[in-house]
Amino acid sequence: MLPLLFLLGMCGAAFAEGEIVILQSPSSIEFQRKEQLPVSLIPEVYSAALGFSISQSSDWKGMKINDPFDYAKAVVSVTIPGLSHIDMAQGHSYPLDTDSPLEEIWSQMEWRVMERFSYTGNKSLVHINLDEGKEASQLQLGELNPEPTQLSVLKHLNPELEYDKAYLNQIALLNGIAKKVGEESVENDGSPDVVWFVVTGMHPLIDRYGLKSKQIVEAKQLLVATLQRLTEAYTKAYNSKVLVAAISSDAPHTRRYRRDAPTENVNELNLAEEYSDDFPVIFNIILWFGIAYAFVLLAVTLGISDMDPGRDSIIYRMTSNRMKKDN
């Protein structure tokens, strides 16, 4: 069973496509060559750009640091799950080896910043899922004014349809964020910033219309224009001392082994019982304690069975009718 699961996982990783596009980097950091980059190494690339010591070495040669005293002050990353390629002429593009979930990048960077700059709290860490809307974004960035796409620009996307409207709202929110960042100065608190945006609206659009449809072509054009605007805003805000990247991956399509069940028929699916997140921990504690206890009991049993029942042994004293003592 395990080899089969491993094979399925390898197949999913092999056929999943994605790319990372470096839209902006400080002059001290040079991106070159076009080598495939594993997703698991992106935190190392971001960490190196911020001047952090990296924890995982590799032979990837797509990045070169020319000045070790002039690092980026911030990393801005826009992820687009469900999309294989962004098709941007701007920046340096690298194909991805999707050996890890995209959200793992954010988790790693959040932990590394908090480990080094715990006094900053969450001021330097911004994680915004654009699907959560304006209110959720305002909690981290303050007052925002989304900039809706002009209807005259739209030829294939219909703002009256649910999926189209959701995607256009995310693009409008991202444009509003770009405008706000471009108009305000960034507070320098001595710690680097990590900003993470998730554009979830592209995924359902691809499921609905298909990757090569006119709607997706138009959606990608809107995304590219928004990414360029966002890059210009953050470049200005950080005086070019920022690394801006866009990451896309269609792993959610290639690794979809099961479909979501309709909610009204959940009781009819004979689903397995849900377990607590602590179940694996408790199971391992009980399992290995039981194994260790069995071996200890076996060792004690063998030791007692091989003991010489002399006058000084507990076997002699416990099996005697009365206590023996020397006169």
Coordinates of C-alpha atoms in Angstrom, one line a residue:
M1 CA 0.0 0.0 0.0
L2 CA 2.8 2.4 0.9
P3 CA 4.7 2.0 -2.4
L4 CA 1.4 2.7 -4.2
L5 CA 0.8 5.9 -2.3
F6 CA 4.4 7.0 -2.9
L7 CA 4.0 6.3 -6.6
L8 CA 0.8 8.4 -6.7
G9 CA 2.5 11.3 -4.9
M10 CA 5.5 11.1 -7.3
C11 CA 3.2 11.1 -10.3
G12 CA 1.3 14.2 -8.9
A13 CA 4.6 16.0 -8.5
A14 CA 5.9 15.0 -11.9
F15 CA 2.9 16.2 -13.8
A16 CA 2.1 19.3 -11.8
E17 CA 3.3 22.5 -13.4
G18 CA 4.1 25.9 -12.0
E19 CA 6.5 28.8 -12.1
I20 CA 8.0 31.6 -10.0
V21 CA 8.5 35.0 -11.6
I22 CA 10.9 37.4 -9.9
L23 CA 9.4 40.8 -10.7
Q24 CA 11.7 43.0 -8.7
S25 CA 14.9 42.5 -6.7
P26 CA 17.5 44.8 -5.2
S27 CA 20.5 45.6 -7.3
S28 CA 22.7 43.6 -5.0
I29 CA 20.8 40.4 -5.8
E30 CA 21.1 39.0 -9.3
F31 CA 18.8 36.3 -10.8
Q32 CA 20.3 34.3 -13.7
R33 CA 20.0 31.1 -15.6
K34 CA 16.7 29.3 -16.0
E35 CA 16.9 26.3 -13.7
Q36 CA 14.0 24.4 -12.2
L37 CA 13.4 25.5 -8.6
P38 CA 11.8 23.2 -6.0
V39 CA 9.0 24.8 -4.0
S40 CA 10.7 23.6 -0.8
L41 CA 13.7 25.8 -1.7
I42 CA 11.8 29.1 -2.1
P43 CA 12.0 29.9 1.6
E44 CA 15.7 29.5 1.3
V45 CA 15.8 32.0 -1.6
Y46 CA 13.6 34.5 0.3
S47 CA 15.7 34.1 3.4
A48 CA 19.0 34.6 1.5
A49 CA 17.5 37.8 -0.1
L50 CA 16.7 39.1 3.4
G51 CA 20.1 38.3 4.7
F52 CA 19.0 35.3 6.9
S53 CA 21.2 32.3 7.2
I54 CA 19.8 29.4 5.2
S55 CA 19.1 26.0 6.7
Q56 CA 19.1 23.9 3.5
S57 CA 21.9 23.9 1.0
S58 CA 21.4 23.2 -2.7
D59 CA 23.1 23.3 -6.0
W60 CA 20.5 25.8 -7.5
K61 CA 22.4 28.5 -9.2
G62 CA 19.6 30.8 -10.3
M63 CA 20.4 33.5 -7.6
K64 CA 23.6 35.4 -7.0
I65 CA 24.2 37.9 -4.2
N66 CA 26.7 40.5 -5.3
D67 CA 26.8 42.6 -2.1
P68 CA 26.4 40.8 1.2
F69 CA 25.9 44.1 3.0
D70 CA 22.9 45.3 0.9
Y71 CA 19.9 42.9 1.3
A72 CA 16.2 43.3 0.6
K73 CA 14.1 45.0 3.3
A74 CA 11.0 43.0 2.4
V75 CA 9.7 40.1 0.4
V76 CA 6.3 40.4 -1.4
S77 CA 4.9 37.2 -2.8
V78 CA 1.7 36.7 -4.8
T79 CA 0.5 33.1 -5.2
I80 CA -2.0 31.9 -7.7
P81 CA -3.0 28.3 -7.0
G82 CA -4.5 26.4 -9.9
L83 CA -2.6 28.2 -12.7
S84 CA 0.4 26.6 -14.4
H85 CA 1.9 29.6 -16.0
I86 CA 1.4 33.4 -15.6
D87 CA 2.9 34.2 -19.0
M88 CA 4.6 37.4 -18.0
A89 CA 7.2 39.1 -20.2
Q90 CA 8.6 41.0 -17.2
G91 CA 11.0 39.5 -14.7
H92 CA 12.9 36.3 -14.5
S93 CA 10.8 33.1 -14.7
Y94 CA 11.8 29.7 -13.3
P95 CA 9.9 26.5 -13.6
L96 CA 8.8 24.9 -10.3
D97 CA 9.2 21.4 -8.9
T98 CA 6.0 21.3 -6.8
D99 CA 7.4 19.1 -4.1
S100 CA 5.7 21.1 -1.3
P101 CA 2.5 23.0 -0.8
L102 CA 2.7 26.8 -1.5
E103 CA 1.4 27.7 1.9
E104 CA 4.5 25.9 3.4
I105 CA 6.5 28.8 2.1
W106 CA 4.6 31.3 4.1
S107 CA 4.8 29.1 7.2
Q108 CA 8.5 28.9 6.9
M109 CA 9.0 32.6 6.4
E110 CA 6.7 33.5 9.3
W111 CA 8.6 31.3 11.6
R112 CA 12.0 32.6 10.5
V113 CA 11.0 36.2 11.0
M114 CA 9.4 35.6 14.4
E115 CA 12.4 33.6 15.5
R116 CA 14.8 36.5 14.7
F117 CA 12.5 39.5 15.4
S118 CA 10.0 38.4 18.0
Y119 CA 9.6 42.0 19.3
T120 CA 7.9 43.1 16.0
G121 CA 4.8 40.9 16.7
N122 CA 2.8 40.7 13.5
K123 CA 3.7 44.1 12.1
S124 CA 6.2 42.7 9.7
L125 CA 4.1 39.7 8.7
V126 CA 1.1 40.3 6.3
H127 CA -0.9 37.3 5.0
I128 CA -4.0 38.2 3.0
N129 CA -6.2 35.7 1.2
L130 CA -8.1 37.9 -1.2
D131 CA -11.0 35.6 -1.2
E132 CA -11.8 36.8 2.4
G133 CA -12.7 40.2 1.0
K134 CA -12.0 43.9 1.9
E135 CA -12.8 43.6 5.6
A136 CA -10.1 40.9 6.2
S137 CA -7.5 42.9 4.3
Q138 CA -8.2 46.1 6.2
L139 CA -7.4 44.4 9.5
Q140 CA -3.7 44.2 8.4
L141 CA -3.3 47.1 6.0
G142 CA -5.8 49.7 7.2
E143 CA -8.5 51.4 5.1
L144 CA -8.7 50.2 1.5
N145 CA -10.5 51.3 -1.5
P146 CA -10.7 48.6 -4.1
E147 CA -10.5 49.7 -7.7
P148 CA -13.0 47.8 -9.9
T149 CA -12.1 46.9 -13.4
Q150 CA -13.7 49.1 -16.0
L151 CA -16.6 47.3 -17.7
S152 CA -15.4 48.6 -21.1
V153 CA -12.2 46.6 -20.7
L154 CA -14.0 43.3 -20.2
K155 CA -14.9 41.3 -23.3
H156 CA -15.2 37.8 -22.1
L157 CA -15.5 37.9 -18.3
N158 CA -19.0 38.6 -17.0
P159 CA -19.3 40.5 -13.7
E160 CA -22.8 39.2 -13.3
L161 CA -21.6 35.6 -13.0
E162 CA -20.5 34.2 -9.6
Y163 CA -17.0 33.0 -10.4
D164 CA -16.2 35.9 -12.7
K165 CA -17.4 38.4 -10.1
A166 CA -15.3 36.8 -7.3
Y167 CA -12.2 36.9 -9.4
L168 CA -12.8 40.5 -10.5
N169 CA -13.3 41.5 -6.9
Q170 CA -10.0 40.0 -5.9
I171 CA -8.2 41.9 -8.8
A172 CA -10.0 45.1 -7.6
L173 CA -8.8 44.6 -4.1
L174 CA -5.2 43.9 -5.2
N175 CA -5.3 47.1 -7.2
G176 CA -6.6 49.0 -4.2
I177 CA -3.7 47.6 -2.1
A178 CA -1.2 48.7 -4.8
K179 CA -2.6 52.2 -4.7
K180 CA -2.5 52.4 -0.9
V181 CA 1.1 51.1 -0.7
G182 CA 2.2 53.5 -3.5
E183 CA 0.8 56.5 -1.6
E184 CA 2.1 55.7 1.9
S185 CA 5.6 55.4 3.3
V186 CA 6.7 52.2 5.0
E187 CA 7.6 52.4 8.6
N188 CA 11.2 51.2 9.2
D189 CA 11.2 49.2 12.5
G190 CA 14.5 47.5 11.9
S191 CA 13.0 44.1 10.9
P192 CA 12.3 42.8 7.4
D193 CA 8.7 42.5 6.1
V194 CA 7.1 39.5 4.5
V195 CA 3.9 40.1 2.6
W196 CA 1.9 37.2 1.2
F197 CA -1.1 37.5 -1.1
V198 CA -3.3 34.6 -2.3
V199 CA -5.3 35.0 -5.5
T200 CA -7.8 32.1 -5.2
G201 CA -10.2 33.3 -7.8
M202 CA -8.3 31.9 -10.8
H203 CA -8.7 28.3 -9.8
P204 CA -12.5 28.1 -10.1
L205 CA -12.3 30.1 -13.3
I206 CA -10.1 27.5 -14.9
D207 CA -12.3 24.7 -13.7
R208 CA -15.3 26.4 -15.2
Y209 CA -14.0 27.6 -18.6
G210 CA -10.8 25.6 -19.3
L211 CA -7.2 26.7 -19.3
K212 CA -7.1 27.9 -22.9
S213 CA -10.5 29.7 -23.0
K214 CA -10.9 33.3 -23.8
Q215 CA -12.1 34.0 -20.3
I216 CA -8.8 32.7 -18.8
V217 CA -6.7 34.6 -21.3
E218 CA -8.5 37.8 -20.3
A219 CA -8.2 36.9 -16.6
K220 CA -4.4 36.4 -17.0
Q221 CA -4.1 39.8 -18.7
L222 CA -5.8 41.5 -15.8
L223 CA -3.6 39.6 -13.4
V224 CA -0.4 40.6 -15.2
A225 CA -1.4 44.3 -15.3
T226 CA -2.2 44.2 -11.5
L227 CA 1.1 42.4 -10.7
Q228 CA 3.0 45.1 -12.6
R229 CA 1.2 47.8 -10.7
L230 CA 1.8 46.1 -7.3
T231 CA 5.5 45.7 -8.2
E232 CA 5.8 49.4 -8.9
A233 CA 4.1 50.3 -5.7
Y234 CA 6.2 48.2 -3.5
T235 CA 9.4 49.1 -5.3
K236 CA 8.6 52.8 -4.6
A237 CA 7.6 52.1 -1.0
Y238 CA 10.9 50.3 -0.2
N239 CA 13.1 52.4 -2.4
S240 CA 13.9 49.3 -4.6
K241 CA 15.0 47.3 -1.6
V242 CA 12.3 44.7 -2.0
L243 CA 12.0 41.3 -3.6
V244 CA 8.7 40.8 -5.4
A245 CA 7.7 37.4 -6.8
A246 CA 4.6 35.8 -8.3
I247 CA 4.2 32.0 -7.8
S248 CA 1.7 29.9 -9.7
S249 CA 1.1 26.1 -9.5
D250 CA -1.6 23.8 -10.9
A251 CA -0.9 21.2 -8.2
P252 CA -4.4 21.6 -6.9
H253 CA -5.6 20.2 -10.2
T254 CA -3.1 17.4 -10.7
R255 CA -3.3 16.2 -7.0
R256 CA -7.0 16.1 -6.8
Y257 CA -7.5 12.4 -5.9
R258 CA -11.0 12.8 -4.5
R259 CA -13.9 15.2 -5.2
D260 CA -15.6 17.1 -2.5
A261 CA -18.9 15.5 -1.6
P262 CA -22.2 17.3 -1.8
T263 CA -23.1 18.5 1.7
E264 CA -26.7 17.1 1.5
N265 CA -25.4 13.6 0.9
V266 CA -22.7 13.4 3.5
N267 CA -24.6 11.0 5.8
E268 CA -25.0 8.6 3.0
L269 CA -21.3 8.2 2.1
N270 CA -20.3 6.0 5.1
L271 CA -17.4 8.3 5.9
A272 CA -14.8 7.3 8.5
E273 CA -14.9 8.8 11.9
E274 CA -13.0 12.1 12.3
Y275 CA -10.0 12.0 14.7
S276 CA -8.4 14.7 16.7
D277 CA -5.1 16.3 15.6
D278 CA -3.6 14.8 18.8
F279 CA -4.5 11.2 17.7
P280 CA -1.1 10.4 16.0
V281 CA 0.8 11.7 19.0
I282 CA -1.2 9.7 21.5
F283 CA -1.1 6.6 19.3
N284 CA 2.7 6.7 19.0
I285 CA 3.1 7.3 22.7
I286 CA 0.9 4.3 23.6
L287 CA 2.5 2.1 20.8
W288 CA 6.1 2.7 21.7
F289 CA 5.5 2.6 25.5
G290 CA 3.7 -0.8 25.0
I291 CA 6.6 -2.2 23.0
A292 CA 9.2 -0.9 25.5
Y293 CA 7.2 -2.3 28.4
A294 CA 7.0 -5.7 26.7
F295 CA 10.8 -5.8 26.2
V296 CA 11.5 -4.7 29.8
L297 CA 9.0 -7.3 31.1
L298 CA 10.7 -10.0 29.0
A299 CA 14.2 -9.0 30.2
V300 CA 13.1 -9.1 33.8
T301 CA 11.4 -12.5 33.4
L302 CA 14.5 -14.0 31.7
G303 CA 16.8 -12.4 34.4
I304 CA 14.7 -13.9 37.3
S305 CA 14.4 -17.3 35.6
D306 CA 18.2 -17.5 35.3
M307 CA 18.9 -16.3 38.8
D308 CA 20.8 -18.6 41.3
P309 CA 18.3 -19.4 44.2
G310 CA 21.0 -19.1 46.9
R311 CA 20.5 -17.8 50.4
D312 CA 21.1 -14.2 49.3
S313 CA 18.5 -14.2 46.5
I314 CA 14.9 -13.1 46.8
I315 CA 13.8 -16.4 45.3
Y316 CA 15.2 -18.3 48.2
R317 CA 13.6 -16.0 50.8
M318 CA 10.1 -16.0 49.1
T319 CA 9.9 -19.7 48.5
S320 CA 11.0 -20.7 52.0
N321 CA 8.5 -21.6 54.7
R322 CA 10.3 -19.5 57.2
M323 CA 13.0 -16.9 57.0
K324 CA 16.5 -18.4 56.9
K325 CA 19.4 -16.9 58.8
D326 CA 22.9 -17.8 59.6
N327 CA 23.7 -18.7 63.3

